[in-house]
Amino acid sequence: MSGKLLVTGAAGMLGQDVARAARAAGHDVTALARADLDVTDGAAVAAVVTAAAPDAVVNCAAWTNVDGAEDAPEGAHAVNADAAGHLARAATSAGARLVHVSTDYVFDGQRAAGAAPYVESDATNPQSVYGRTKLAGEQAVAAADGSHAIVRSSWLFGVSGANFAATMLRLGAERDEVTVVEDQVGCPTATADLAEALVALAVGAAREAQGVFHVAGGGEPVSWNAFASEIFRQAGVDCRVLPCTTAEMPRPAPRPPFSALTTERADTPLLPPWQDGLTRFLDARKVLHA
Ligand SMILES: NC(=O)c1ccc[n+]([C@@H]2O[C@H](COP(=O)([O-])OP(=O)(O)OC[C@H]3O[C@@H](n4cnc5c(N)ncnc54)[C@H](OP(=O)(O)O)[C@@H]3O)[C@@H](O)[C@H]2O)c1
């Protein structure tokens, strides 16, 4: 069954893959970049959602500059929290479903590496402005009381935006060695894989499922350091990966040391192992750069 989908933040890394995945699955897609719809403008959001009358809205718009948010909490809150509320209320009024993307940074990550990954019902405790604004966005979506899926994901990489894998490939071409933190562990997630799950939750097999979902790359969680090694191994790049600690590479915003996600729900779309997503990402980059 094909559905009508509205994608916000559609020029972003995930937004582009969501629009691509939805079109490939035969859905009718309206993809709106920031220039088409500023999601912080509540009146514009209401007008656009009402006029489009979609079956579902997939919100990929966000303030994603984690460090920059520390100095601009109002700006981050407007996009990550207030705008999520605008979209949720507009979708509810229009009888549309909202699929909203959130993050592993809603957790404090104070579990030991090798501990059980976080499930949907675990207590949140964000440590950064970004994490707090994303959690406020989740709460705004739930408060609108419409049909919704709040999808927490983590460590995204895709062909349409800046991300850790792309950075490593650039550095690996320039240097013999890179130094990468080994005391932060999580689940890398290919945006192409996540996009298919979001479409399934919006207008596909999981379109009736309600609430919070953890959707991250399958396979064992890894450190950024081990992720970098796998990127170079698969890409055939000869670059040594040296370890360091987070304390040795301080950043303005605190990161959760252990933020691996898994699901406790039977109706959550599952993703393939992140290593397979990485293989497809590298293949897609080759095609793009050919
Ligand atoms: N990247 C990760 O590792 C990661 C991990 C977990 C969860 N997530 C979540 O995944 C989602 C997608 O992230 P992403 O990695 O695709 O980030 P991204 O590439 O930065 O995409 C976000 C998009 O939102 C747009 N945007 C910002 N403010 C807007 C506004 N006021 N109105 C409309 N659009 C606006 C941005 O436009 P401009 O470029 O013009 O600002 C950008 O195109 C976000 O919800 C993020 O929190 C990301």
PDB file of C-alpha atoms in Angstrom, residues 6-197:
ATOM      1  CA  LEU A   6       5.930  14.687   4.189  1.00  0.00           C
ATOM      2  CA  VAL A   7       9.631  14.844   5.134  1.00  0.00           C
ATOM      3  CA  THR A   8      10.998  17.863   7.044  1.00  0.00           C
ATOM      4  CA  GLY A   9      14.707  18.650   7.230  1.00  0.00           C
ATOM      5  CA  ALA A  10      14.827  16.891   3.871  1.00  0.00           C
ATOM      6  CA  ALA A  11      18.184  18.350   2.812  1.00  0.00           C
ATOM      7  CA  GLY A  12      19.936  16.792   5.836  1.00  0.00           C
ATOM      8  CA  MET A  13      21.924  13.563   5.863  1.00  0.00           C
ATOM      9  CA  LEU A  14      19.045  11.421   7.126  1.00  0.00           C
ATOM     10  CA  GLY A  15      16.309  13.455   5.433  1.00  0.00           C
ATOM     11  CA  GLN A  16      17.743  12.780   1.976  1.00  0.00           C
ATOM     12  CA  ASP A  17      17.873   9.042   2.617  1.00  0.00           C
ATOM     13  CA  VAL A  18      14.325   9.013   4.003  1.00  0.00           C
ATOM     14  CA  ALA A  19      13.000  10.730   0.875  1.00  0.00           C
ATOM     15  CA  ARG A  20      15.000   8.306  -1.304  1.00  0.00           C
ATOM     16  CA  ALA A  21      13.808   5.226   0.611  1.00  0.00           C
ATOM     17  CA  ALA A  22      10.175   6.340   0.577  1.00  0.00           C
ATOM     18  CA  ARG A  23      10.211   7.037  -3.168  1.00  0.00           C
ATOM     19  CA  ALA A  24      11.942   3.703  -3.813  1.00  0.00           C
ATOM     20  CA  ALA A  25       9.128   1.998  -1.873  1.00  0.00           C
ATOM     21  CA  GLY A  26       6.555   3.683  -4.112  1.00  0.00           C
ATOM     22  CA  HIS A  27       5.264   6.326  -1.697  1.00  0.00           C
ATOM     23  CA  ASP A  28       4.212   9.844  -2.650  1.00  0.00           C
ATOM     24  CA  VAL A  29       6.847  12.096  -1.048  1.00  0.00           C
ATOM     25  CA  THR A  30       6.919  15.832  -0.365  1.00  0.00           C
ATOM     26  CA  ALA A  31      10.464  16.614   0.765  1.00  0.00           C
ATOM     27  CA  LEU A  32      10.851  19.996   2.473  1.00  0.00           C
ATOM     28  CA  ALA A  33      14.271  21.480   3.214  1.00  0.00           C
ATOM     29  CA  ARG A  34      14.728  24.307   5.705  1.00  0.00           C
ATOM     30  CA  ALA A  35      14.272  26.861   2.887  1.00  0.00           C
ATOM     31  CA  ASP A  36      10.851  25.305   2.113  1.00  0.00           C
ATOM     32  CA  LEU A  37       9.685  25.007   5.722  1.00  0.00           C
ATOM     33  CA  ASP A  38      11.339  26.424   8.826  1.00  0.00           C
ATOM     34  CA  VAL A  39       9.949  24.060  11.442  1.00  0.00           C
ATOM     35  CA  THR A  40      10.353  26.652  14.204  1.00  0.00           C
ATOM     36  CA  ASP A  41       7.590  28.702  12.538  1.00  0.00           C
ATOM     37  CA  GLY A  42       4.494  27.192  14.136  1.00  0.00           C
ATOM     38  CA  ALA A  43       2.009  28.921  11.829  1.00  0.00           C
ATOM     39  CA  ALA A  44       3.905  27.810   8.725  1.00  0.00           C
ATOM     40  CA  VAL A  45       4.097  24.249  10.029  1.00  0.00           C
ATOM     41  CA  ALA A  46       0.335  24.155  10.651  1.00  0.00           C
ATOM     42  CA  ALA A  47      -0.426  25.619   7.207  1.00  0.00           C
ATOM     43  CA  VAL A  48       1.934  23.294   5.316  1.00  0.00           C
ATOM     44  CA  VAL A  49       0.854  20.106   7.100  1.00  0.00           C
ATOM     45  CA  THR A  50      -2.836  20.965   6.691  1.00  0.00           C
ATOM     46  CA  ALA A  51      -2.407  21.749   2.979  1.00  0.00           C
ATOM     47  CA  ALA A  52      -0.331  18.637   2.263  1.00  0.00           C
ATOM     48  CA  ALA A  53      -2.728  16.343   4.182  1.00  0.00           C
ATOM     49  CA  PRO A  54      -0.129  13.557   4.400  1.00  0.00           C
ATOM     50  CA  ASP A  55      -0.619  10.118   5.939  1.00  0.00           C
ATOM     51  CA  ALA A  56       2.559  10.735   7.911  1.00  0.00           C
ATOM     52  CA  VAL A  57       5.220  13.335   8.610  1.00  0.00           C
ATOM     53  CA  VAL A  58       8.819  12.204   9.156  1.00  0.00           C
ATOM     54  CA  ASN A  59      10.702  14.890  11.043  1.00  0.00           C
ATOM     55  CA  CYS A  60      14.402  14.858  10.143  1.00  0.00           C
ATOM     56  CA  ALA A  61      14.921  18.547  10.949  1.00  0.00           C
ATOM     57  CA  ALA A  62      17.109  19.159  13.976  1.00  0.00           C
ATOM     58  CA  TRP A  63      19.826  21.265  15.539  1.00  0.00           C
ATOM     59  CA  THR A  64      22.599  18.672  15.286  1.00  0.00           C
ATOM     60  CA  ASN A  65      25.631  20.771  16.235  1.00  0.00           C
ATOM     61  CA  VAL A  66      26.128  19.097  19.623  1.00  0.00           C
ATOM     62  CA  ASP A  67      29.006  21.314  20.770  1.00  0.00           C
ATOM     63  CA  GLY A  68      27.473  24.493  19.335  1.00  0.00           C
ATOM     64  CA  ALA A  69      24.276  23.878  21.299  1.00  0.00           C
ATOM     65  CA  GLU A  70      26.115  24.414  24.597  1.00  0.00           C
ATOM     66  CA  ASP A  71      26.420  28.130  23.759  1.00  0.00           C
ATOM     67  CA  ALA A  72      23.043  28.458  22.027  1.00  0.00           C
ATOM     68  CA  PRO A  73      20.491  26.613  24.174  1.00  0.00           C
ATOM     69  CA  GLU A  74      17.545  28.754  22.985  1.00  0.00           C
ATOM     70  CA  GLY A  75      18.318  28.107  19.340  1.00  0.00           C
ATOM     71  CA  ALA A  76      18.726  24.370  19.902  1.00  0.00           C
ATOM     72  CA  HIS A  77      15.525  24.252  21.968  1.00  0.00           C
ATOM     73  CA  ALA A  78      13.546  26.061  19.268  1.00  0.00           C
ATOM     74  CA  VAL A  79      14.421  23.423  16.647  1.00  0.00           C
ATOM     75  CA  ASN A  80      14.726  20.261  18.718  1.00  0.00           C
ATOM     76  CA  ALA A  81      11.904  20.830  21.204  1.00  0.00           C
ATOM     77  CA  ASP A  82       9.472  23.620  20.229  1.00  0.00           C
ATOM     78  CA  ALA A  83       9.395  22.656  16.544  1.00  0.00           C
ATOM     79  CA  ALA A  84       8.771  19.007  17.431  1.00  0.00           C
ATOM     80  CA  GLY A  85       5.697  20.219  19.322  1.00  0.00           C
ATOM     81  CA  HIS A  86       4.532  22.335  16.366  1.00  0.00           C
ATOM     82  CA  LEU A  87       4.839  19.346  14.049  1.00  0.00           C
ATOM     83  CA  ALA A  88       3.146  16.968  16.472  1.00  0.00           C
ATOM     84  CA  ARG A  89       0.158  19.259  17.035  1.00  0.00           C
ATOM     85  CA  ALA A  90      -0.168  20.006  13.321  1.00  0.00           C
ATOM     86  CA  ALA A  91       0.001  16.296  12.474  1.00  0.00           C
ATOM     87  CA  THR A  92      -2.549  15.431  15.150  1.00  0.00           C
ATOM     88  CA  SER A  93      -4.982  18.104  13.856  1.00  0.00           C
ATOM     89  CA  ALA A  94      -4.526  16.889  10.287  1.00  0.00           C
ATOM     90  CA  GLY A  95      -5.071  13.257  11.292  1.00  0.00           C
ATOM     91  CA  ALA A  96      -1.513  12.435  10.223  1.00  0.00           C
ATOM     92  CA  ARG A  97       1.019  10.294  12.008  1.00  0.00           C
ATOM     93  CA  LEU A  98       4.354  11.780  13.140  1.00  0.00           C
ATOM     94  CA  VAL A  99       7.624   9.871  13.061  1.00  0.00           C
ATOM     95  CA  HIS A 100      10.125  11.905  15.037  1.00  0.00           C
ATOM     96  CA  VAL A 101      13.850  11.161  15.213  1.00  0.00           C
ATOM     97  CA  SER A 102      15.663  11.353  18.548  1.00  0.00           C
ATOM     98  CA  THR A 103      19.010  10.286  19.946  1.00  0.00           C
ATOM     99  CA  ASP A 104      21.041   8.099  22.302  1.00  0.00           C
ATOM    100  CA  TYR A 105      22.217  11.366  23.928  1.00  0.00           C
ATOM    101  CA  VAL A 106      19.025  11.373  26.033  1.00  0.00           C
ATOM    102  CA  PHE A 107      20.897   8.846  28.233  1.00  0.00           C
ATOM    103  CA  ASP A 108      23.792   9.692  30.546  1.00  0.00           C
ATOM    104  CA  GLY A 109      25.740   6.659  29.325  1.00  0.00           C
ATOM    105  CA  GLN A 110      27.130   5.858  32.753  1.00  0.00           C
ATOM    106  CA  ARG A 111      26.999   2.100  32.226  1.00  0.00           C
ATOM    107  CA  ALA A 112      30.224   0.127  31.984  1.00  0.00           C
ATOM    108  CA  ALA A 113      31.322  -0.810  28.461  1.00  0.00           C
ATOM    109  CA  GLY A 114      30.007  -4.333  27.901  1.00  0.00           C
ATOM    110  CA  ALA A 115      26.896  -3.672  30.009  1.00  0.00           C
ATOM    111  CA  ALA A 116      23.418  -4.227  28.590  1.00  0.00           C
ATOM    112  CA  PRO A 117      22.462  -1.635  25.960  1.00  0.00           C
ATOM    113  CA  TYR A 118      19.689   0.839  26.770  1.00  0.00           C
ATOM    114  CA  VAL A 119      16.075  -0.161  26.086  1.00  0.00           C
ATOM    115  CA  GLU A 120      13.121   2.162  25.537  1.00  0.00           C
ATOM    116  CA  SER A 121      11.897   2.120  29.154  1.00  0.00           C
ATOM    117  CA  ASP A 122      15.296   2.934  30.706  1.00  0.00           C
ATOM    118  CA  ALA A 123      15.488   6.217  32.602  1.00  0.00           C
ATOM    119  CA  THR A 124      16.715   9.161  30.551  1.00  0.00           C
ATOM    120  CA  ASN A 125      19.237  11.620  31.953  1.00  0.00           C
ATOM    121  CA  PRO A 126      20.725  13.830  29.227  1.00  0.00           C
ATOM    122  CA  GLN A 127      24.029  15.513  30.051  1.00  0.00           C
ATOM    123  CA  SER A 128      24.286  18.044  27.212  1.00  0.00           C
ATOM    124  CA  VAL A 129      22.107  20.896  25.956  1.00  0.00           C
ATOM    125  CA  TYR A 130      21.606  18.904  22.745  1.00  0.00           C
ATOM    126  CA  GLY A 131      20.444  15.833  24.714  1.00  0.00           C
ATOM    127  CA  ARG A 132      18.122  17.890  26.923  1.00  0.00           C
ATOM    128  CA  THR A 133      16.527  19.648  23.949  1.00  0.00           C
ATOM    129  CA  LYS A 134      16.059  16.339  22.123  1.00  0.00           C
ATOM    130  CA  LEU A 135      14.388  14.830  25.206  1.00  0.00           C
ATOM    131  CA  ALA A 136      12.113  17.894  25.441  1.00  0.00           C
ATOM    132  CA  GLY A 137      11.225  17.249  21.781  1.00  0.00           C
ATOM    133  CA  GLU A 138      10.236  13.669  22.604  1.00  0.00           C
ATOM    134  CA  GLN A 139       8.030  14.950  25.424  1.00  0.00           C
ATOM    135  CA  ALA A 140       6.391  17.530  23.156  1.00  0.00           C
ATOM    136  CA  VAL A 141       5.577  14.844  20.593  1.00  0.00           C
ATOM    137  CA  ALA A 142       4.077  12.531  23.216  1.00  0.00           C
ATOM    138  CA  ALA A 143       2.059  15.421  24.728  1.00  0.00           C
ATOM    139  CA  ALA A 144       0.278  16.112  21.428  1.00  0.00           C
ATOM    140  CA  ASP A 145      -1.379  12.740  21.923  1.00  0.00           C
ATOM    141  CA  GLY A 146      -1.591  11.807  18.257  1.00  0.00           C
ATOM    142  CA  SER A 147      -0.386   8.754  16.391  1.00  0.00           C
ATOM    143  CA  HIS A 148       3.402   8.884  16.709  1.00  0.00           C
ATOM    144  CA  ALA A 149       6.683   7.012  16.730  1.00  0.00           C
ATOM    145  CA  ILE A 150       9.679   8.560  18.502  1.00  0.00           C
ATOM    146  CA  VAL A 151      12.746   6.842  17.080  1.00  0.00           C
ATOM    147  CA  ARG A 152      16.006   7.049  19.002  1.00  0.00           C
ATOM    148  CA  SER A 153      19.036   6.251  16.905  1.00  0.00           C
ATOM    149  CA  SER A 154      22.785   6.750  17.217  1.00  0.00           C
ATOM    150  CA  TRP A 155      26.127   7.388  15.504  1.00  0.00           C
ATOM    151  CA  LEU A 156      24.639   8.046  12.057  1.00  0.00           C
ATOM    152  CA  PHE A 157      26.649   7.796   8.851  1.00  0.00           C
ATOM    153  CA  GLY A 158      25.381   8.286   5.325  1.00  0.00           C
ATOM    154  CA  VAL A 159      26.434   9.530   1.922  1.00  0.00           C
ATOM    155  CA  SER A 160      24.542  12.823   2.147  1.00  0.00           C
ATOM    156  CA  GLY A 161      26.184  14.603   5.048  1.00  0.00           C
ATOM    157  CA  ALA A 162      29.154  15.143   7.334  1.00  0.00           C
ATOM    158  CA  ASN A 163      29.745  12.238   9.706  1.00  0.00           C
ATOM    159  CA  PHE A 164      32.475  10.276  11.469  1.00  0.00           C
ATOM    160  CA  ALA A 165      32.956   7.702   8.683  1.00  0.00           C
ATOM    161  CA  ALA A 166      33.357  10.408   6.038  1.00  0.00           C
ATOM    162  CA  THR A 167      35.809  12.272   8.278  1.00  0.00           C
ATOM    163  CA  MET A 168      37.881   9.127   8.838  1.00  0.00           C
ATOM    164  CA  LEU A 169      38.043   8.452   5.091  1.00  0.00           C
ATOM    165  CA  ARG A 170      39.263  12.010   4.487  1.00  0.00           C
ATOM    166  CA  LEU A 171      41.866  11.806   7.264  1.00  0.00           C
ATOM    167  CA  GLY A 172      42.938   8.328   6.167  1.00  0.00           C
ATOM    168  CA  ALA A 173      43.741   9.710   2.717  1.00  0.00           C
ATOM    169  CA  GLU A 174      45.888  12.489   4.217  1.00  0.00           C
ATOM    170  CA  ARG A 175      47.702  10.792   7.117  1.00  0.00           C
ATOM    171  CA  ASP A 176      49.454   7.598   8.187  1.00  0.00           C
ATOM    172  CA  GLU A 177      47.771   7.545  11.591  1.00  0.00           C
ATOM    173  CA  VAL A 178      44.799   8.984  13.431  1.00  0.00           C
ATOM    174  CA  THR A 179      44.033   9.123  17.154  1.00  0.00           C
ATOM    175  CA  VAL A 180      40.487   8.173  18.118  1.00  0.00           C
ATOM    176  CA  VAL A 181      38.769   7.820  21.502  1.00  0.00           C
ATOM    177  CA  GLU A 182      38.324   4.290  22.768  1.00  0.00           C
ATOM    178  CA  ASP A 183      36.251   5.010  25.891  1.00  0.00           C
ATOM    179  CA  GLN A 184      32.974   5.905  24.137  1.00  0.00           C
ATOM    180  CA  VAL A 185      30.923   2.925  22.988  1.00  0.00           C
ATOM    181  CA  GLY A 186      27.787   2.926  20.875  1.00  0.00           C
ATOM    182  CA  CYS A 187      25.965   1.532  17.851  1.00  0.00           C
ATOM    183  CA  PRO A 188      26.932   2.954  14.443  1.00  0.00           C
ATOM    184  CA  THR A 189      23.890   3.267  12.188  1.00  0.00           C
ATOM    185  CA  ALA A 190      23.715   3.621   8.415  1.00  0.00           C
ATOM    186  CA  THR A 191      21.177   6.308   7.516  1.00  0.00           C
ATOM    187  CA  ALA A 192      20.102   4.248   4.491  1.00  0.00           C
ATOM    188  CA  ASP A 193      19.081   1.411   6.845  1.00  0.00           C
ATOM    189  CA  LEU A 194      17.474   3.735   9.403  1.00  0.00           C
ATOM    190  CA  ALA A 195      15.532   5.460   6.609  1.00  0.00           C
ATOM    191  CA  GLU A 196      13.847   2.196   5.618  1.00  0.00           C
ATOM    192  CA  ALA A 197      12.783   1.621   9.233  1.00  0.00           C
TER     193      ALA A 197
END
